[in-house]
């Protein structure tokens, strides 16, 4: 990567020198003119050598020698076809580049569909050209490479691409020898992901489940790809509700400063204080006084606030431990001091308007203003989110900031981001700030997911129910008869939490989804239960053939992966699409693409295993007679990709189920 960048810099430098030498106005008559002309020729030759070197590095489709990274085949093909397209129609500015995997194997492995769009662009310029002619020119201009076996032009101008089997075989060997390594990263950017974000003194509910699962998986993806990731929990730990909670705490546990209050059910405690706040005028006044004294940072009130927050934190942590989620708490209280500075900055730049005692920020093109200061002088969610965004941009120096909340907050974040751009905090062409919204969780009646009594479903109750149902499923399959108690407990947690996560992640996050334990624990179709069992079966193949990891690793270094059978070829290509899938998710943050890929990989493997023997056994004795090593390596490559996919989804596969 460094070598490529150095060569690019050299090309730019030499090209600049050439421009100077070409321009006669820059050259006064000199006895050195012949020498300079000779230098000009030498520089041209050097530029061509460097360009060819760069082309070779990119076009041969393999990472540089010694590089362990997986290769994104689609990107390599785009690089090749990009050059051919520009050479074919130099009169077009930014010609379209469309390379996609072919859906039908008989038409090849990938397809370039640029010719039709290019013909339309030329037509606008007054140049009538048949798309097939453009496709032919593109094929003629394809640079020499080690990736493409042949191309065929079909229909109005589709270019079908057939890959070289030796190329795919070498990439599989690289994967088997070096493991599942991310593609090279141009720069290690800083990523902030804001997710989960429950409110202190309130139970985590099913809505927090979606944010927690989706946000954690996004973080895992960025971390695997080599980014510097900061996982933030923007908890609601500040505001007027703490006044009533502290007042109620003082009444119920007057010795709270010396004896830790035994609050086991904070939700009930919150409801009690809210009832008193709504019904008792004297209590309401005292609650407001408590807010003022808390904001003034009086020690007794700060301690009461800490006590309430700590009870919530312990409850939140039970959920995070169950789901194996790491997250750094940085609640609204963290940004209190920053809010004053943010409001001041908007005021100094003349962007604040007064309306009925409130301070508002109107952003051109946005339907609603931001309220940065309420009529009573207090701050709002708008102020808090602006302060948080400012801190992440200027103190964390984030290159990418993602907010994972329900889609209902989409308009709010749209206005916050627009205000930040208006004041000049960031340029969206340079810094990526995005709201990754998600739909609501529905019950099987297609209505908002609630308990029978109409209450919000507590998250811990949901997770406990998942554990109970997964154990029933395992016992139904008689796994309790073959697994040790420890293995059974591990499998129970893997199935329960894996199925809950996968059911969420396998749906397009933008849509609502129906929560159904029966569907998510079904071991047929695109479910975690099916995929976990599939991975366990694939891993057992080597064990049944008495081949350990050391033997597999040694074999990977010496055995060529042969892809002559159509099912071997199909599986090999499917395995190697993994980097393309990750790149797509990086672009659109839609994780169901990875779930769809894992399901496709599992079903493609089943086709392969049904058609191609890996281990041949004596029918009478059951003894292994013959092992097909390159097929065993395809089994291992499939298992490696599936395991890494599960890791990104936050699912823990177990070796025995």
XYZ file of C-alpha atoms in Angstrom, residues 7-544:
538
model
C 4.642 5.598 -6.816
C 1.542 7.808 -7.207
C 3.441 10.719 -5.644
C 6.385 10.124 -7.967
C 4.075 10.113 -10.997
C 2.491 13.402 -9.908
C 5.907 14.974 -9.331
C 7.334 13.782 -12.649
C 4.171 14.807 -14.537
C 4.482 18.315 -13.071
C 8.101 18.496 -14.289
C 6.956 17.341 -17.729
C 4.341 20.099 -17.918
C 7.047 22.666 -17.173
C 9.336 21.192 -19.829
C 6.524 21.071 -22.409
C 5.646 24.761 -21.986
C 8.071 26.840 -24.091
C 7.141 30.025 -22.178
C 8.844 28.555 -19.140
C 12.082 27.907 -21.039
C 14.328 30.840 -21.861
C 16.922 30.227 -24.646
C 19.748 28.284 -23.109
C 22.688 26.147 -24.180
C 21.061 23.476 -21.938
C 17.958 23.193 -24.198
C 19.109 19.906 -25.791
C 19.910 18.566 -22.331
C 16.420 19.529 -21.117
C 14.796 17.847 -24.123
C 16.741 14.704 -23.335
C 15.558 15.000 -19.690
C 11.981 15.354 -20.972
C 12.247 12.045 -22.876
C 13.788 10.308 -19.854
C 11.008 11.554 -17.559
C 8.302 10.370 -19.978
C 9.880 6.917 -19.982
C 10.046 6.897 -16.140
C 6.361 7.946 -15.836
C 5.310 5.092 -18.149
C 7.380 2.575 -16.147
C 5.772 3.733 -12.862
C 2.270 3.677 -14.356
C 2.833 0.147 -15.633
C 4.139 -0.886 -12.200
C 1.042 0.532 -10.512
C -1.170 -1.193 -13.068
C 0.544 -4.517 -12.427
C 0.078 -4.162 -8.652
C -3.630 -3.436 -9.047
C -4.529 -5.629 -11.994
C -3.009 -8.946 -11.112
C -5.768 -9.173 -8.532
C -3.569 -10.517 -5.782
C -2.374 -8.641 -2.761
C 1.347 -7.754 -2.932
C 3.716 -10.632 -2.062
C 3.677 -11.284 1.673
C 0.295 -9.524 2.075
C -2.205 -11.654 4.009
C -5.341 -9.659 3.139
C -8.343 -11.016 1.285
C -8.928 -9.505 -2.154
C -12.171 -7.813 -3.195
C -12.647 -9.345 -6.664
C -15.384 -6.898 -7.614
C -13.121 -3.913 -6.876
C -10.315 -5.491 -8.910
C -12.682 -5.953 -11.859
C -13.930 -2.378 -11.496
C -10.323 -1.199 -11.657
C -9.725 -3.190 -14.862
C -12.984 -2.177 -16.544
C -12.615 1.429 -15.381
C -9.411 1.702 -17.394
C -10.974 0.032 -20.435
C -14.086 2.238 -20.288
C -12.043 5.463 -20.103
C -9.874 4.320 -23.016
C -12.985 3.374 -25.054
C -14.805 6.701 -24.644
C -12.295 9.404 -23.630
C -14.894 12.056 -24.586
C -17.100 11.071 -21.601
C -16.570 12.714 -18.216
C -17.020 10.205 -15.363
C -18.432 7.357 -17.465
C -20.620 4.880 -15.511
C -18.883 1.840 -14.043
C -21.202 -1.073 -13.193
C -19.716 -4.499 -12.360
C -21.871 -6.997 -10.466
C -21.828 -10.751 -9.734
C -23.735 -12.689 -12.391
C -26.950 -14.238 -11.106
C -26.834 -17.153 -13.549
C -23.650 -19.252 -13.788
C -24.192 -20.043 -17.490
C -23.592 -16.351 -18.288
C -20.288 -16.195 -16.411
C -19.156 -15.066 -12.987
C -19.501 -11.256 -13.162
C -21.108 -8.813 -15.572
C -20.258 -5.281 -16.715
C -23.396 -3.316 -17.672
C -21.845 0.063 -18.473
C -22.219 0.077 -22.278
C -25.956 0.900 -22.361
C -25.629 3.881 -20.003
C -22.581 5.113 -21.951
C -24.583 4.976 -25.199
C -27.238 7.175 -23.569
C -24.599 9.695 -22.437
C -23.130 9.811 -25.966
C -26.618 10.279 -27.406
C -27.065 13.394 -25.233
C -23.824 14.695 -26.760
C -25.268 14.091 -30.254
C -23.204 10.926 -30.900
C -25.340 7.915 -31.903
C -23.581 4.653 -31.040
C -24.821 1.090 -30.671
C -24.222 -0.164 -27.077
C -22.827 -3.442 -28.448
C -20.151 -1.467 -30.335
C -19.210 0.287 -27.088
C -19.083 -3.101 -25.315
C -16.762 -4.402 -28.056
C -14.472 -1.363 -27.643
C -14.398 -1.907 -23.859
C -13.389 -5.566 -24.319
C -10.675 -4.575 -26.828
C -9.260 -2.059 -24.335
C -9.119 -4.432 -21.355
C -5.567 -4.354 -19.964
C -3.613 -7.566 -19.509
C -4.448 -9.208 -16.173
C -4.413 -12.487 -14.245
C -8.107 -12.396 -13.326
C -10.229 -12.709 -16.470
C -10.317 -15.959 -18.459
C -12.637 -14.633 -21.167
C -15.445 -12.157 -21.858
C -18.627 -12.496 -23.911
C -20.969 -9.773 -25.145
C -24.651 -10.610 -24.720
C -27.959 -8.910 -25.534
C -27.864 -5.147 -26.044
C -24.330 -4.809 -24.617
C -23.882 -6.819 -21.417
C -20.292 -7.981 -20.954
C -20.187 -11.380 -19.243
C -16.937 -12.037 -17.366
C -15.461 -15.480 -16.710
C -12.764 -15.671 -14.005
C -9.590 -17.727 -14.266
C -9.796 -20.822 -12.082
C -6.116 -20.551 -11.149
C -6.766 -17.022 -9.838
C -9.680 -18.153 -7.634
C -7.650 -21.148 -6.440
C -4.749 -18.880 -5.397
C -7.091 -16.574 -3.452
C -8.560 -19.571 -1.624
C -5.064 -20.785 -0.769
C -4.197 -17.336 0.608
C -7.346 -17.456 2.763
C -6.538 -20.938 4.078
C -2.900 -20.148 4.877
C -3.443 -16.688 6.419
C -6.968 -16.930 7.790
C -9.817 -14.471 7.185
C -7.968 -11.157 6.954
C -9.633 -7.836 6.099
C -8.841 -6.114 2.788
C -6.102 -3.423 3.012
C -7.266 -0.150 4.579
C -6.205 3.088 2.858
C -6.302 5.033 6.161
C -7.222 4.071 9.742
C -10.159 6.375 10.352
C -11.781 7.161 13.700
C -15.370 5.914 13.986
C -17.859 6.846 16.726
C -20.979 4.684 17.021
C -23.726 5.977 19.335
C -26.062 3.097 20.221
C -28.223 1.444 22.889
C -28.781 4.667 24.911
C -31.374 3.660 27.541
C -32.726 6.096 30.145
C -31.604 5.969 33.767
C -34.347 4.796 36.170
C -36.239 3.076 33.352
C -36.050 -0.560 32.264
C -34.374 -1.428 28.990
C -37.110 -2.575 26.616
C -37.318 -4.286 23.241
C -36.610 -1.019 21.370
C -33.217 -0.830 23.102
C -32.616 -4.414 21.997
C -32.597 -3.373 18.322
C -30.274 -0.410 18.882
C -27.915 -2.530 21.022
C -27.721 -5.466 18.594
C -27.432 -3.363 15.408
C -24.944 -0.896 16.938
C -22.728 -3.654 18.359
C -22.626 -5.444 14.991
C -21.704 -2.219 13.170
C -18.856 -1.695 15.648
C -17.652 -5.265 15.122
C -17.600 -4.722 11.357
C -15.586 -1.494 11.590
C -13.218 -3.093 14.135
C -12.603 -6.138 11.908
C -11.825 -3.845 8.960
C -9.189 -2.044 11.038
C -10.909 1.226 12.003
C -10.387 2.929 15.370
C -13.846 2.503 16.936
C -15.351 4.324 19.920
C -18.570 2.642 21.153
C -20.687 5.211 23.020
C -23.757 4.790 25.223
C -25.556 8.173 25.271
C -27.702 7.335 28.320
C -30.407 9.682 29.558
C -28.785 10.477 32.920
C -29.735 14.166 33.350
C -32.889 16.245 33.405
C -35.947 17.266 35.422
C -37.009 13.657 36.154
C -34.106 13.386 38.611
C -35.734 16.029 40.808
C -38.734 13.807 41.562
C -36.521 10.703 41.922
C -34.247 12.407 44.466
C -37.220 13.870 46.407
C -38.807 10.405 46.565
C -35.471 8.874 47.614
C -35.186 11.387 50.491
C -38.666 10.450 51.730
C -38.397 6.680 51.334
C -34.763 6.243 52.443
C -33.907 9.286 54.627
C -30.556 7.709 55.607
C -29.497 7.172 51.953
C -26.281 9.170 52.512
C -24.967 6.624 55.028
C -26.863 3.423 54.182
C -27.116 2.284 50.566
C -30.856 2.167 49.728
C -32.112 -1.317 48.771
C -33.797 -0.295 45.498
C -34.313 -3.566 43.657
C -36.992 -2.414 41.201
C -36.085 1.023 39.863
C -38.991 0.945 37.394
C -41.476 0.686 40.279
C -39.544 3.397 42.145
C -39.834 5.658 39.078
C -43.603 5.027 38.778
C -44.117 5.818 42.493
C -42.236 9.130 42.185
C -44.075 10.043 38.948
C -47.461 9.373 40.599
C -46.547 11.651 43.509
C -45.240 14.316 41.094
C -48.567 14.298 39.213
C -50.806 14.221 42.296
C -48.989 16.049 45.169
C -48.417 19.777 44.654
C -46.006 20.064 47.609
C -43.926 17.122 46.325
C -43.835 18.695 42.858
C -42.395 21.962 44.273
C -39.762 20.041 46.220
C -38.885 18.039 43.099
C -38.184 21.285 41.196
C -36.006 22.513 44.082
C -34.074 19.221 43.946
C -33.382 19.776 40.225
C -31.980 23.247 40.933
C -29.783 21.937 43.757
C -28.576 19.019 41.589
C -27.678 21.409 38.748
C -25.856 23.562 41.332
C -23.834 20.404 42.122
C -24.568 20.259 45.861
C -22.755 17.176 47.169
C -25.743 15.449 48.830
C -27.764 15.750 45.641
C -24.888 14.584 43.448
C -24.573 11.514 45.698
C -28.318 10.797 45.388
C -28.010 11.127 41.603
C -25.030 8.710 41.552
C -26.969 6.165 43.655
C -29.908 6.170 41.241
C -27.604 5.938 38.190
C -25.655 3.040 39.723
C -28.818 0.977 40.281
C -29.696 1.434 36.581
C -26.171 0.681 35.431
C -26.189 -2.674 37.213
C -29.433 -3.598 35.426
C -28.117 -2.424 32.047
C -24.926 -4.417 32.531
C -26.885 -7.674 32.946
C -28.242 -7.143 29.434
C -24.833 -6.205 27.986
C -23.193 -9.237 29.627
C -25.880 -11.577 28.244
C -25.455 -10.167 24.727
C -21.641 -9.888 25.003
C -21.686 -6.158 24.238
C -18.896 -3.726 25.129
C -19.898 -0.073 25.402
C -18.583 3.077 27.083
C -21.150 5.120 28.978
C -21.090 8.811 28.152
C -24.487 10.201 29.087
C -26.134 13.575 28.675
C -24.522 14.798 31.918
C -21.107 14.546 30.230
C -22.043 17.358 27.828
C -23.565 19.821 30.344
C -20.645 22.277 30.301
C -20.296 21.987 26.510
C -23.925 22.982 25.921
C -23.299 26.531 27.153
C -20.392 26.915 24.717
C -22.442 25.536 21.819
C -25.333 27.958 22.412
C -22.822 30.828 22.698
C -21.216 29.869 19.367
C -24.584 29.853 17.571
C -25.435 33.219 19.156
C -22.095 34.805 18.192
C -22.643 33.752 14.570
C -26.123 35.322 14.558
C -27.920 31.999 14.114
C -30.215 32.182 17.166
C -33.715 33.705 17.123
C -35.885 34.445 20.177
C -39.489 33.258 20.157
C -41.746 33.322 23.244
C -38.714 33.240 25.516
C -37.119 30.286 23.693
C -33.871 30.367 21.734
C -34.345 28.729 18.342
C -32.033 27.837 15.475
C -33.681 27.797 12.034
C -31.827 25.800 9.379
C -32.579 26.575 5.697
C -34.363 23.687 4.019
C -35.490 22.106 7.294
C -39.163 22.006 8.297
C -38.649 22.502 12.039
C -36.216 24.621 14.101
C -33.962 23.412 16.918
C -34.808 24.630 20.418
C -31.403 25.202 22.042
C -32.696 26.955 25.197
C -36.201 26.564 26.700
C -38.197 29.521 28.049
C -37.191 28.526 31.624
C -33.502 28.709 30.644
C -33.004 24.931 30.515
C -31.387 22.966 27.721
C -33.071 20.359 25.497
C -32.282 17.156 23.596
C -31.428 19.428 20.657
C -28.754 21.218 22.719
C -27.442 17.940 24.118
C -27.135 16.327 20.672
C -25.437 19.414 19.195
C -22.930 19.421 22.083
C -22.293 15.681 21.675
C -21.753 16.081 17.916
C -19.351 19.003 18.505
C -17.345 16.968 21.050
C -17.113 13.984 18.694
C -15.981 16.151 15.785
C -13.472 18.378 17.584
C -12.252 16.373 20.601
C -12.556 12.803 19.306
C -11.583 13.954 15.775
C -14.031 11.437 14.343
C -14.069 10.787 10.590
C -17.289 8.759 10.766
C -20.123 9.249 13.295
C -23.130 6.911 13.298
C -26.265 7.218 15.422
C -28.246 3.991 15.825
C -31.769 4.898 16.999
C -35.328 4.236 15.865
C -36.436 5.820 12.585
C -38.812 8.124 14.464
C -35.795 10.253 15.389
C -34.727 10.620 11.753
C -36.076 14.167 11.307
C -34.466 15.321 14.579
C -31.025 14.100 13.521
C -31.468 15.487 10.011
C -31.950 18.976 11.478
C -29.068 18.558 13.976
C -26.678 17.485 11.182
C -27.863 20.325 8.919
C -27.304 22.867 11.727
C -23.776 21.532 12.310
C -23.005 21.907 8.586
C -24.549 25.392 8.505
C -22.287 26.606 11.326
C -19.261 25.057 9.604
C -18.443 22.206 11.982
C -17.991 19.633 9.231
C -18.110 19.079 5.484
C -20.225 15.999 4.548
C -17.834 15.367 1.637
C -15.026 14.849 4.173
C -16.734 13.617 7.351
C -19.487 11.013 7.335
C -22.231 11.736 9.891
C -25.203 9.421 9.547
C -28.376 8.317 11.298
C -28.849 4.542 10.958
C -32.548 4.331 11.764
C -34.530 1.167 12.383
C -38.191 0.118 12.459
C -40.191 -0.986 15.488
C -40.498 -4.519 16.870
C -43.964 -5.998 16.352
C -45.694 -8.869 18.096
C -47.061 -11.809 16.129
C -50.360 -9.889 15.921
C -48.426 -7.277 13.836
C -48.996 -4.669 16.555
C -46.333 -2.985 18.699
C -44.663 -5.646 20.856
C -46.235 -5.586 24.349
C -46.998 -7.923 27.244
C -50.526 -9.332 27.561
C -51.307 -6.602 30.069
C -50.229 -3.983 27.529
C -46.939 -3.088 29.221
C -43.606 -2.689 27.434
C -41.679 -5.982 27.397
C -38.709 -5.922 29.802
C -35.541 -6.866 27.984
C -34.222 -9.231 30.677
C -37.559 -11.090 30.710
C -37.254 -11.511 26.945
C -33.684 -12.850 27.187
C -34.659 -15.260 29.986
C -37.549 -16.537 27.866
C -35.076 -17.086 25.018
C -32.872 -19.212 27.284
C -35.829 -21.331 28.395
C -37.012 -21.923 24.819
C -33.548 -22.719 23.474
C -33.075 -25.388 26.170
C -36.444 -26.905 25.191
C -35.277 -26.976 21.563
C -31.966 -28.657 22.437
C -33.711 -31.291 24.561
C -36.211 -31.877 21.773
C -33.207 -32.824 19.611
C -31.805 -35.036 22.425
C -28.704 -32.861 22.717
C -28.875 -33.238 26.522
C -28.068 -36.941 26.020
C -24.808 -36.340 24.079
C -23.491 -33.056 25.529
C -21.947 -32.566 28.966
C -23.847 -30.180 31.300
C -21.239 -27.462 30.555
C -21.505 -28.003 26.784
C -25.298 -27.972 27.010
C -25.320 -24.664 28.932
C -22.910 -23.131 26.371
C -25.080 -24.345 23.478
C -28.187 -22.987 25.236
C -26.754 -19.458 25.446
C -25.325 -19.620 21.900
C -28.696 -20.658 20.429
C -30.836 -18.303 22.565
C -28.874 -15.093 22.130
C -27.643 -15.991 18.643
C -31.214 -16.527 17.440
C -32.461 -13.278 19.000
C -29.619 -11.296 17.393
C -29.881 -12.984 14.005
C -33.669 -12.562 13.826
C -33.125 -8.817 14.174
C -30.068 -8.477 11.929
C -31.440 -10.690 9.129
C -34.246 -8.168 8.503
C -33.621 -4.890 6.716
C -33.200 -2.593 9.734
C -35.282 0.147 8.075
C -38.396 -2.053 8.195
C -40.472 -3.111 11.200
C -40.033 -6.774 12.093
C -42.185 -9.385 13.815
C -40.639 -10.903 16.937
C -41.380 -14.643 17.061
C -39.440 -17.161 19.160
C -40.943 -20.007 17.116
C -39.575 -18.596 13.849
C -36.154 -17.617 15.188
C -35.585 -21.046 16.800
C -36.696 -22.906 13.663
C -33.743 -24.865 12.261
C -35.015 -24.534 8.695
C -34.490 -21.554 6.420
C -32.519 -18.364 7.021
C -32.252 -18.543 10.824
C -29.378 -18.622 13.299
C -30.485 -22.088 14.461
C -30.074 -23.470 10.921
C -26.731 -21.726 10.348
C -25.290 -22.680 13.758
C -26.157 -26.343 13.121
C -24.732 -26.052 9.577
C -21.421 -24.674 10.873
C -21.216 -27.405 13.523
C -21.762 -30.061 10.825
C -19.103 -28.542 8.523
C -16.571 -28.477 11.357
C -17.351 -32.102 12.213
C -16.312 -33.331 8.737
C -12.584 -32.970 9.479
C -13.091 -34.516 12.920
C -14.811 -37.570 11.400
